[in-house]
Short mmCIF file of C-alpha atoms in Angstrom, two decimals:
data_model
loop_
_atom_site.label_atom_id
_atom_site.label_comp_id
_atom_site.label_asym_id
_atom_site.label_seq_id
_atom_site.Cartn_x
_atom_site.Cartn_y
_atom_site.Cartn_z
CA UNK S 1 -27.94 18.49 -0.98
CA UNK S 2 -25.02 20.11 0.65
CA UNK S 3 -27.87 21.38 4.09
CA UNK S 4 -29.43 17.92 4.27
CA UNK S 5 -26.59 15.93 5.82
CA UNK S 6 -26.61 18.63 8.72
CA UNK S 7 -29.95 18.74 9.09
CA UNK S 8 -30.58 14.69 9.09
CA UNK S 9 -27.20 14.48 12.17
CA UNK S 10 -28.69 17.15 14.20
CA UNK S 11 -31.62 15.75 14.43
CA UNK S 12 -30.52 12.14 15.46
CA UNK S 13 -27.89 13.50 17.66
CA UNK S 14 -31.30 16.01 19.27
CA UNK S 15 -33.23 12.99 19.45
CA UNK S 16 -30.46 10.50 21.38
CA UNK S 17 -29.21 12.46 24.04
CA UNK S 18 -32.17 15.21 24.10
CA UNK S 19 -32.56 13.06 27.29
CA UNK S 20 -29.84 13.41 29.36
CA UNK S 21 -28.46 16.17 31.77
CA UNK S 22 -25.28 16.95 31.63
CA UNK S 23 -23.30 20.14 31.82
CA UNK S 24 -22.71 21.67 28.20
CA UNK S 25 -20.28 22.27 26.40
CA UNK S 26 -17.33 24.70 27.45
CA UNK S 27 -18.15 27.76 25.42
CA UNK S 28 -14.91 28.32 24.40
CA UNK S 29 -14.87 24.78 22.56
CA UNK S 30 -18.63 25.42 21.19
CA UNK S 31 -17.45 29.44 19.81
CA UNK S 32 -14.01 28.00 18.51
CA UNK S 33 -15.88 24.99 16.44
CA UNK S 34 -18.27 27.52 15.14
CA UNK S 35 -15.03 29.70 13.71
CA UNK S 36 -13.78 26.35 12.28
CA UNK S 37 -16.64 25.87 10.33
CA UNK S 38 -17.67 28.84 9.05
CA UNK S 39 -13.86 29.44 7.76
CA UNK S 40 -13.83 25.59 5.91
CA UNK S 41 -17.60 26.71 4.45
CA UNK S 42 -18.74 30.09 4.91
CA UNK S 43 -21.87 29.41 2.83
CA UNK S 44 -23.08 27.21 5.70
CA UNK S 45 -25.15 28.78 8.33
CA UNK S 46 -23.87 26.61 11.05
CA UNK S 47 -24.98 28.53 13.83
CA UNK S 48 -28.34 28.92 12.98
CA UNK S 49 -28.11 25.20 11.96
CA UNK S 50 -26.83 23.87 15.56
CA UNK S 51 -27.76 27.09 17.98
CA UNK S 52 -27.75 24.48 20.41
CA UNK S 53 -25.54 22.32 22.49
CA UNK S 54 -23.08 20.86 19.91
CA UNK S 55 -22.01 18.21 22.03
CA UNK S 56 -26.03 17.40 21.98
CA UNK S 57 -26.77 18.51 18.23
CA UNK S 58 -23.88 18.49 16.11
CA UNK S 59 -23.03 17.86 12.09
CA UNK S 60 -21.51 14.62 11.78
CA UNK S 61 -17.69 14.56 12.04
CA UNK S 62 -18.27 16.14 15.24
CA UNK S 63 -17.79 13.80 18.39
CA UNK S 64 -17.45 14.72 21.95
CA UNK S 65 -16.52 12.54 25.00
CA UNK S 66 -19.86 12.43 27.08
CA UNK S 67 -18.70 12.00 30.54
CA UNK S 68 -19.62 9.24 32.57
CA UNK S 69 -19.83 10.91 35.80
CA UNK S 70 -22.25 14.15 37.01
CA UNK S 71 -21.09 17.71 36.61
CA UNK S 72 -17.96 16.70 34.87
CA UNK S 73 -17.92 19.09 31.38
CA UNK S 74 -17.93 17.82 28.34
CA UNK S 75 -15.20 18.37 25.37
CA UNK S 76 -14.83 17.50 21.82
CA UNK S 77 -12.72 15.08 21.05
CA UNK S 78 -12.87 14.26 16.90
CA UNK S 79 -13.12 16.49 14.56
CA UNK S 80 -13.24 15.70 10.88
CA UNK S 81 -13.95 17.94 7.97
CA UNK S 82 -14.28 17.02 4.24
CA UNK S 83 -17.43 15.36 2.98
CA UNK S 84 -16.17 11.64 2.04
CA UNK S 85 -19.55 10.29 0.60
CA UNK S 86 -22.66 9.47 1.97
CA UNK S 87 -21.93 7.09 4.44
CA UNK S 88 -19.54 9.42 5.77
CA UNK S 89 -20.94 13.23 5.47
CA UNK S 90 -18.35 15.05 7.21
CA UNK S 91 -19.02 19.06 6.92
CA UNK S 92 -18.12 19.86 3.28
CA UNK S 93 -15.16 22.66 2.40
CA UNK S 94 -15.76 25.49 0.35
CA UNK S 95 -12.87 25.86 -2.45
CA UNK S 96 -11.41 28.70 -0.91
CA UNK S 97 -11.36 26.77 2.79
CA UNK S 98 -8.83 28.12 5.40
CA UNK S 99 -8.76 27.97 8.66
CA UNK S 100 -9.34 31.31 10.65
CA UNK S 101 -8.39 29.83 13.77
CA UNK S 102 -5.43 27.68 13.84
CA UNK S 103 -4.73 27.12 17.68
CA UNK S 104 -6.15 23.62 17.65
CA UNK S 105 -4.08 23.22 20.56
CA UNK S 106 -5.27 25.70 22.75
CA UNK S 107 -9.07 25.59 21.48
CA UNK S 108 -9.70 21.72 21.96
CA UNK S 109 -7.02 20.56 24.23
CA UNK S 110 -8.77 17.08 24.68
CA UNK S 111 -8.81 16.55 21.01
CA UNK S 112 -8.08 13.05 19.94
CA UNK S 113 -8.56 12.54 16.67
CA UNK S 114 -8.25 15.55 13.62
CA UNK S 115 -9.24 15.13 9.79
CA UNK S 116 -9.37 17.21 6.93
CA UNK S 117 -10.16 15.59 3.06
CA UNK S 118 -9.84 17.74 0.20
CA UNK S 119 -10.42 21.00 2.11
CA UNK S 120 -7.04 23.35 1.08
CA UNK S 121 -6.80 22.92 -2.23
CA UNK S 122 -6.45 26.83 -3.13
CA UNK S 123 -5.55 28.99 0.03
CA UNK S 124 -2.52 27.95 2.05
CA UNK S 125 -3.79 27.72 6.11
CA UNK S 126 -1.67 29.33 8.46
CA UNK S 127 0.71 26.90 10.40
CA UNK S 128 -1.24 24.71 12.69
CA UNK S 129 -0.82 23.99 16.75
CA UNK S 130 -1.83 21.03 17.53
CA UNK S 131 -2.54 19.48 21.01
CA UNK S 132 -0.40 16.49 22.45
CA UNK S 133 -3.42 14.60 22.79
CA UNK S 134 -3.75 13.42 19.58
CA UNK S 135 -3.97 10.03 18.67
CA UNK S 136 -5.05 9.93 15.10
CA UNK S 137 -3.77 12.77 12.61
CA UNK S 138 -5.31 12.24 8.93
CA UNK S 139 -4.74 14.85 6.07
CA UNK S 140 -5.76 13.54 2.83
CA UNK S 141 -5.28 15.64 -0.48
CA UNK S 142 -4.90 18.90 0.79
CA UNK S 143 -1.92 20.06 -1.85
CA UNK S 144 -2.17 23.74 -0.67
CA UNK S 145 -1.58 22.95 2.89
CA UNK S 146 2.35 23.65 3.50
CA UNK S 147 4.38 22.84 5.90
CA UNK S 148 7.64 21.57 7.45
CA UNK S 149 6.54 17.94 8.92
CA UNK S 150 9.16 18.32 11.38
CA UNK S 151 8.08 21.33 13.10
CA UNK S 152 4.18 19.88 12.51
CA UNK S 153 4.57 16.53 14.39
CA UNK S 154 6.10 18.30 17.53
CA UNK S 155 5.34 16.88 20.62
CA UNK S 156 2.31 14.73 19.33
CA UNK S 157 3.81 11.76 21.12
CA UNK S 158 0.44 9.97 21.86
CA UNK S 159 -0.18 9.43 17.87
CA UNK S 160 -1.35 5.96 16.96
CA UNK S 161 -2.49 6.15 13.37
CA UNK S 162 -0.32 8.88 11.18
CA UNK S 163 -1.80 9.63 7.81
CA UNK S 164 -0.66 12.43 5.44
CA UNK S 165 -1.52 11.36 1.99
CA UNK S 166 -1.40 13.96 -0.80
CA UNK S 167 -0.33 17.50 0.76
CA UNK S 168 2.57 19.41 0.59
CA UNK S 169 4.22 18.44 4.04
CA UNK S 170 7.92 19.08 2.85
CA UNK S 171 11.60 18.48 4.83
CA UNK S 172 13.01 15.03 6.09
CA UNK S 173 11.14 12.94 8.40
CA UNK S 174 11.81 13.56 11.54
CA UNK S 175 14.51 11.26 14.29
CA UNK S 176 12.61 12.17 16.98
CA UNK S 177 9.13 10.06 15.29
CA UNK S 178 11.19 6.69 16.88
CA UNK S 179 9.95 8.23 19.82
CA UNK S 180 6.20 7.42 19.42
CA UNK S 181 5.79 4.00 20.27
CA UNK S 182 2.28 3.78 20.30
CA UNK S 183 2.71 4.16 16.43
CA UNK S 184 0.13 1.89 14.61
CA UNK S 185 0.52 3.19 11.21
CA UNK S 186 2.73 5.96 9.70
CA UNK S 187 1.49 6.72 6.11
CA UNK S 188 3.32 9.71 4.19
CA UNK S 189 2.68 9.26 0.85
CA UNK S 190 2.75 11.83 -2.22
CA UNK S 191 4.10 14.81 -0.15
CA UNK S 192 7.64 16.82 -0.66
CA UNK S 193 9.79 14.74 1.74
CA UNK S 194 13.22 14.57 0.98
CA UNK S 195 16.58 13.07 2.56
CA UNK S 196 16.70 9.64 4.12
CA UNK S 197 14.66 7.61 6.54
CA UNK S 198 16.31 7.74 9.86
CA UNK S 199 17.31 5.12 11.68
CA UNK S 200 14.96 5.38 14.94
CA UNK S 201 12.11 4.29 13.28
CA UNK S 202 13.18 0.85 13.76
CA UNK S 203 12.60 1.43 17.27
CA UNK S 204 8.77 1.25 16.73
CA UNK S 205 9.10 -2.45 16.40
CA UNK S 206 6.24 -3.27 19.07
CA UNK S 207 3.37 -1.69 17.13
CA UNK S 208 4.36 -0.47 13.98
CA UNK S 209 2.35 -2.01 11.33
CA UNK S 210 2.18 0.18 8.34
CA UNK S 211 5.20 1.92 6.81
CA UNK S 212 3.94 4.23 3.97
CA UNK S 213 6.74 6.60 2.43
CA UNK S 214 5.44 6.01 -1.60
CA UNK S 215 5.95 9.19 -3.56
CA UNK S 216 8.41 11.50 -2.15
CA UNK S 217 11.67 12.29 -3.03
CA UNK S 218 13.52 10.15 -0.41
CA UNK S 219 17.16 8.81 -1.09
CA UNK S 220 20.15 7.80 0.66
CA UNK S 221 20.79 3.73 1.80
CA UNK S 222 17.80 2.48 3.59
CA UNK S 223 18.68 1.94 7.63
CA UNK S 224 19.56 -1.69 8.39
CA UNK S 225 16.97 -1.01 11.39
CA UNK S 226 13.95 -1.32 9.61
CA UNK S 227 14.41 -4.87 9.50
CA UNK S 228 13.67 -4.47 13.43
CA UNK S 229 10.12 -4.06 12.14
CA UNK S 230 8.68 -7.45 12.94
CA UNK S 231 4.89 -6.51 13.47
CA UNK S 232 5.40 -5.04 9.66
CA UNK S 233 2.45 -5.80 7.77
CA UNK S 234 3.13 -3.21 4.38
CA UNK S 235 6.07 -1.39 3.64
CA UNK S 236 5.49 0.26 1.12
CA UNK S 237 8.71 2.75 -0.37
CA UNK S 238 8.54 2.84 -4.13
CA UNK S 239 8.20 6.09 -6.26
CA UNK S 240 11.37 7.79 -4.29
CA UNK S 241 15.55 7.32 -4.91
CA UNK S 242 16.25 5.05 -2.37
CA UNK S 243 19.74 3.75 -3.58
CA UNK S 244 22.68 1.24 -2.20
CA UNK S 245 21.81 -2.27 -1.77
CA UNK S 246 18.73 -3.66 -0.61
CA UNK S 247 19.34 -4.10 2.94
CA UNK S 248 19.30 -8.43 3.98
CA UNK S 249 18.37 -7.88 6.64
CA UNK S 250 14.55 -6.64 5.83
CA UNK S 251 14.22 -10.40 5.92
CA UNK S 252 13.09 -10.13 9.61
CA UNK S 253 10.40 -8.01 8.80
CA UNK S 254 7.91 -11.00 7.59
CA UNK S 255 5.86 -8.04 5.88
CA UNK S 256 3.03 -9.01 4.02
CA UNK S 257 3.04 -6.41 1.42
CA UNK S 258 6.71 -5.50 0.17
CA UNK S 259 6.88 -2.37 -2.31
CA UNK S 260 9.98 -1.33 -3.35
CA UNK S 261 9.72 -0.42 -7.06
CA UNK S 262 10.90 2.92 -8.59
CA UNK S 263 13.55 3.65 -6.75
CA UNK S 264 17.37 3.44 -7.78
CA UNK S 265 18.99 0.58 -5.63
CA UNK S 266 22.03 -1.15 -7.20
CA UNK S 267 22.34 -4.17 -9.51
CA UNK S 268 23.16 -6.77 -7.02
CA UNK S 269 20.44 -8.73 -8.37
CA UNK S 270 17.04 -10.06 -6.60
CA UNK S 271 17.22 -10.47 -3.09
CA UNK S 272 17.52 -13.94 -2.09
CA UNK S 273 16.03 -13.63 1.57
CA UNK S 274 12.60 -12.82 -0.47
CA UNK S 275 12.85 -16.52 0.01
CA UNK S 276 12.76 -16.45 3.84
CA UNK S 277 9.73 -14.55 4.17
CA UNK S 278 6.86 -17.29 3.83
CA UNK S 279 3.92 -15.22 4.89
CA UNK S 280 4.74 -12.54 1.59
CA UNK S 281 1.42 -11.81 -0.43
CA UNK S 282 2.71 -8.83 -2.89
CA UNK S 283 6.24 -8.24 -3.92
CA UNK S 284 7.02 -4.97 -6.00
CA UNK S 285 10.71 -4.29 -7.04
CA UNK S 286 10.17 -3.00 -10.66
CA UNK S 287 11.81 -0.07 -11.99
CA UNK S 288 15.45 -0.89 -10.37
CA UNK S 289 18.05 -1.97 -12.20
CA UNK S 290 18.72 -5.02 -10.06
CA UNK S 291 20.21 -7.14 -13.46
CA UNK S 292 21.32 -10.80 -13.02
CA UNK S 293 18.75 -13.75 -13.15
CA UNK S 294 15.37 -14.82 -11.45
CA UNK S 295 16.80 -16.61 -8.81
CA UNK S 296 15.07 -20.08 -7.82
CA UNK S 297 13.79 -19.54 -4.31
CA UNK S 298 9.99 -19.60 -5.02
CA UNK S 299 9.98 -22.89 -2.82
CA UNK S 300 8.43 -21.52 0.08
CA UNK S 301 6.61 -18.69 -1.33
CA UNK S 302 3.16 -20.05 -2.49
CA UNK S 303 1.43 -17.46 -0.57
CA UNK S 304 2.58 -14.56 -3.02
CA UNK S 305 -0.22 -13.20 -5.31
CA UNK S 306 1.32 -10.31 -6.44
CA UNK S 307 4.70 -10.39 -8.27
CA UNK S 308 6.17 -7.24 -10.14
CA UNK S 309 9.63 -7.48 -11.59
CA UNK S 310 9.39 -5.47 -14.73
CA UNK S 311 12.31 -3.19 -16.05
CA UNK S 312 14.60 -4.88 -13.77
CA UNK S 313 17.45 -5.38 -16.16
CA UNK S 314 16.67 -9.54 -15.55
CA UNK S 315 18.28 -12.05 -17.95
CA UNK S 316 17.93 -15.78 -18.69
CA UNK S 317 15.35 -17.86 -17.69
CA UNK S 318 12.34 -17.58 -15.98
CA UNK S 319 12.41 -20.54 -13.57
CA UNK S 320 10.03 -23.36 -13.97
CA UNK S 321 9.38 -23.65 -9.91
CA UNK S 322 7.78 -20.21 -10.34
CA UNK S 323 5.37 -22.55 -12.17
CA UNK S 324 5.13 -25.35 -9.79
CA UNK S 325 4.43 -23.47 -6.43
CA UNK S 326 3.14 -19.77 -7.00
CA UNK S 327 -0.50 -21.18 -7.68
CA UNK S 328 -1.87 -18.11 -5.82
CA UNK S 329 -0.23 -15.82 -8.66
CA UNK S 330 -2.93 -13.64 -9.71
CA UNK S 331 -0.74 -11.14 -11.26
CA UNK S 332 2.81 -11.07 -12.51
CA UNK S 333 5.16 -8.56 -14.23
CA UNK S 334 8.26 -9.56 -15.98
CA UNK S 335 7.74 -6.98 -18.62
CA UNK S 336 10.73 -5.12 -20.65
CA UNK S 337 13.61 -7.27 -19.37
CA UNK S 338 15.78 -9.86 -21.24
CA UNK S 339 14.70 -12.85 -20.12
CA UNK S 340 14.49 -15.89 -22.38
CA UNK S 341 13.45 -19.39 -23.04
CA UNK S 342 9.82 -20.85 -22.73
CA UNK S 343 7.27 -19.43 -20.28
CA UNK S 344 6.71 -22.26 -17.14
CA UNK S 345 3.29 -24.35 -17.50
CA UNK S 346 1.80 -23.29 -14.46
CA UNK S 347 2.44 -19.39 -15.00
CA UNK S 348 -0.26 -19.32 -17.69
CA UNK S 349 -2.70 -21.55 -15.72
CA UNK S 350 -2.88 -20.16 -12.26
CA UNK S 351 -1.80 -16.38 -12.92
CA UNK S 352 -4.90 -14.08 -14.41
CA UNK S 353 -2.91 -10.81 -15.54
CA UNK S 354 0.09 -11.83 -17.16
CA UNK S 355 2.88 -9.04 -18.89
CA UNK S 356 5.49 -10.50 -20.22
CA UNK S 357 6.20 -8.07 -22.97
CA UNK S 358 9.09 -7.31 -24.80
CA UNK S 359 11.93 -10.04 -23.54
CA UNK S 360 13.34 -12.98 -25.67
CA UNK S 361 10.93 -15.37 -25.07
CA UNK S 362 10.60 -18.02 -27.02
CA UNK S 363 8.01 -21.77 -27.81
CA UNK S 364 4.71 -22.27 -27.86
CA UNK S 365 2.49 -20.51 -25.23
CA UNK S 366 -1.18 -22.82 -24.69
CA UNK S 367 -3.64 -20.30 -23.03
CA UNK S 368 -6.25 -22.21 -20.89
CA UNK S 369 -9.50 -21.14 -19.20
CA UNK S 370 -8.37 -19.44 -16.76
CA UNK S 371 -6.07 -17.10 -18.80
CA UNK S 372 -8.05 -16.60 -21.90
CA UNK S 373 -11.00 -15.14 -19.80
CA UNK S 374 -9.15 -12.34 -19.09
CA UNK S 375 -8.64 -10.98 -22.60
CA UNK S 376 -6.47 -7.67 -22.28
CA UNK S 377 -4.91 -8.96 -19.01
CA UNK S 378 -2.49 -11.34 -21.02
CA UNK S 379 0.61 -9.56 -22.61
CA UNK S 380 3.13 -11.38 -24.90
CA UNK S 381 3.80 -8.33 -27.50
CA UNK S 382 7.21 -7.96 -28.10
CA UNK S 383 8.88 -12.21 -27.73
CA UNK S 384 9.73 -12.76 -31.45
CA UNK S 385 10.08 -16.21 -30.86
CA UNK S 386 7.00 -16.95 -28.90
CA UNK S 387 4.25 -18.07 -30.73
CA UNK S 388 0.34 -19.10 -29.59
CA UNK S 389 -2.65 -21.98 -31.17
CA UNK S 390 -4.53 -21.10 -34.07
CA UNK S 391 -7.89 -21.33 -32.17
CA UNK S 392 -6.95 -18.27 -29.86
CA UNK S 393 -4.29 -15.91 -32.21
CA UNK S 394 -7.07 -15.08 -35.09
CA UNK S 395 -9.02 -12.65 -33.51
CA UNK S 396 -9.67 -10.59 -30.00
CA UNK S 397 -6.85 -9.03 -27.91
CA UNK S 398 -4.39 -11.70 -28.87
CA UNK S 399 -4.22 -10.89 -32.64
CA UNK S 400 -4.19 -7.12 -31.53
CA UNK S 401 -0.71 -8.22 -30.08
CA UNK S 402 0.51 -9.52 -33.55
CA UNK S 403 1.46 -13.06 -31.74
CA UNK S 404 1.93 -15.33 -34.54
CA UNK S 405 0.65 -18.99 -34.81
CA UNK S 406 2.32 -21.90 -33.91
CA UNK S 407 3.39 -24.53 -36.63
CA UNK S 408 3.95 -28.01 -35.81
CA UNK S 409 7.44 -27.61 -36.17
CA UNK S 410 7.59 -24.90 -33.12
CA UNK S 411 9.15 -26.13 -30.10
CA UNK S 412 6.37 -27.99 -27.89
CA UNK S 413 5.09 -26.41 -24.24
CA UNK S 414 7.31 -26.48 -21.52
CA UNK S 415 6.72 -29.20 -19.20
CA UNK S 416 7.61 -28.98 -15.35
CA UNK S 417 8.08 -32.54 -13.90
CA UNK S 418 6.86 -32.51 -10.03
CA UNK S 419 5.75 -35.29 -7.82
CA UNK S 420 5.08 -38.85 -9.12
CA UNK S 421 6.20 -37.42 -12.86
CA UNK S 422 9.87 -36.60 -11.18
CA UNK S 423 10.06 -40.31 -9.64
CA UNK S 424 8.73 -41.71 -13.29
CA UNK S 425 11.27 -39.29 -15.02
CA UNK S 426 14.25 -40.82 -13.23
CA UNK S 427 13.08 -44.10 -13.60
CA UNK S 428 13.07 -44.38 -17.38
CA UNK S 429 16.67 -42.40 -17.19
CA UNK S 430 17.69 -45.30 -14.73
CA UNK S 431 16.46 -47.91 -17.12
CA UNK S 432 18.21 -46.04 -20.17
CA UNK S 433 21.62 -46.43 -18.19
CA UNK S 434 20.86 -50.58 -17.82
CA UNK S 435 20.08 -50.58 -21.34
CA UNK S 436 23.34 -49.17 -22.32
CA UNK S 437 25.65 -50.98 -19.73
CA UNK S 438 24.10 -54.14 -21.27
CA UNK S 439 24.50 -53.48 -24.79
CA UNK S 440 28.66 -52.31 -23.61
CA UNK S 441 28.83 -55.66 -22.15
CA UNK S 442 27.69 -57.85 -24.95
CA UNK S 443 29.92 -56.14 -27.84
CA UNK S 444 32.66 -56.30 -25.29
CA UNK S 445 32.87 -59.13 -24.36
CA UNK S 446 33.09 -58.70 -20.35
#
């Protein structure tokens, strides 16, 4: 299993380019790339695999630049190790992969592109030199590889895409990273980072698109200059202890995909520019102690689909426009807060994973469809005073949740008057009012 993916690439790559002359590859590049991979697998014989060109006959993962132009050499220019899956059968690393040769730098200076997927998992690598060439650096779940992520970025000032998801990369990020602007995407995630996020990366403004800290152990206030982040598209910063207030002026990002939860910013409440960001799809804030109440700015927000605001600290009501113009909810969190009163109409007919455990809520909750489909997806343990029909609490997940059954005396379901039933609502209070000033004017006399 492990031989076939070699053999099956070298022979399309043979049978492509078998064809054309070109110089080959430097031999300095092709004896390098051979000490690569015999230190990620040594129980691959790669050179008696590919004895050949490896610009020509190479294991997938392996790309070089094929020059346009006679008698210009060739060089390698991606290389990616760590078999993904099938579709993507980069050369597989042993479990005790290192790397024997860590000059990167010197040994493929053209190199744009570097990958590595669960390959150091056991042996720590010995510190890396990378070229300035680069353009997309990816290290995904590698926890043994170690190393100070300011020292490792050095001078890699052509990076568009930076991904380091699951190593051990440890320090603070570095000021000097405002100075890539061809940044794309910087991803960080579940790494060692610690102290704060400094302020220059708000001068990646132009291309910046993906903001990925999740999972470190990041604090401090965040910089007011990530709100100069307008091509944001995700920021995501939960899982770290981010503190302070939740800086207004993020409004200016217009970022799709806001993630803030798990961290420990102040309780001054939920941001009310959340309102001013029309285009939001997913907003994340659980696990801060924000307190105060759900504020009513849900006007202008029907595009969200994704709302978490459990263990917030929230009180009072949950407000009834949340009903009216979130009908792209597919899930919501408003789990272990103190919120009370009746749970908005629309909530339960457009949302389909509901958790609204353990608050104060309280009336009659009418499942429809669209909610009762989704069986374990709808939580309501924990509202005393909530109660469900008779045709839905005797059995299945819902009777698991020890909801009791509404009586005829239990208050009736909320109902959210929008539209033609607002204009009719006001009318009949109009007509009330004549009714009354007439009666007053009879028994008065006037």
């Amino acid at each position: 299993m492990m031989f076939s993916f070699v053999i099956v690439t070298s022979t399309f790559f043979s049978l492509s380019h078998q064809q054309q002359q070109q110089p080959p590859l430097d031999p300095s590049e092709q004896n390098a790339l051979y000490d690569v991979l015999h230190s990620l697998n040594p129980t691959i014989p790669w050179r008696n695999l590919f004895p050949d060109d490896l610009c020509l006959s190479a294991p997938h993962g392996v790309v070089c630049d094929f020059p346009t132009h006679q008698n210009e050499t060739p060089h390698v220019v991606e290389l990616s190790f760590g078999y993904v899956s099938d579709e993507t059968p980069n050369p597989p690393c042993s479990l005790n992969a290192t790397l024997n040769n860590p000059l990167i730098s010197t040994s493929f200076p053209y190199l744009r592109k570097l990958f590595f997927y669960n390959c150091f998992n056991k042996t720590l690598p010995p510190p890396l030199s990378l070229p300035s060439s680069l353009e997309e650096l990816v290290f995904i779940n590698n926890p043994s590889f170690v190393a100070a992520l300011d020292t490792f970025l050095q001078n890699l000032t052509s990076l568009r895409r930076l991904i380091l998801i699951g190593n051990s990369f440890h320090g603070e990020v570095p000021f000097y990273i405002g100075g890539f602007l061809n940044l794309e995407e910087v991803t960080l995630s579940r790494n060692n980072l610690s102290g704060k996020i400094p302020a220059s990366l708000g001068l990646l403004r132009k291309n910046l698109k993906v903001l990925d800290l999740s999972g470190n152990n990041l604090s401090q206030c965040l910089p007011h200059s990530l709100g100069n982040l307008s091509q944001l598209l995700k920021l995501d910063l939960s899982f770290n202890a981010f503190g302070c207030r939740i800086p207004e002026n993020l409004r200016g990002l217009q970022s799709l995909h806001f993630w803030l939860s798990f961290n420990r910013f102040g309780n001054f409440g939920v941001p009310l520019f959340l309102g001013e960001i029309p285009t939001l799809k997913e907003v994340y804030l659980s696990g801060n102690f924000l307190s105060g109440v759900i504020p009513d700015i849900w006007e202008n927000l029907g595009g969200v689909e994704k709302l978490g605001f459990s263990e917030m600290g929230l009180v009072g009501n949950i407000p009834a426009s949340m009903g009216v113009h979130l009908k792209k909810l597919s899930y919501i969190g408003l789990d272990n807060n103190n919120l009370d009163g009746s749970v908005p109409y629309g909530l339960l007919q457009y949302a389909s994973e509901i958790n609204l455990e353990n608050n104060k809520l309280s009336g009659r909750v009418e499942l429809f469809s669209t909610t009762t489909k989704v069986g374990q997806k709808v939580k309501l343990a924990g509202n005393k005073g909530l109660c469900v029909d008779n045709k839905v609490v005797g059995g299945g997940v819902l009777g698991q949740q020890q909801l009791k059954a509404c009586k005829k005396t239990d208050v009736p379901d909320a109902v959210v008057f929008s539209g033609t039933s607002s204009l009719l609502l006001r009318f009949y209070s109009l007509a009330g009012v004549v009714v009354v000033v007439f009666f007053v004017f009879i028994f008065t006399g006037f």
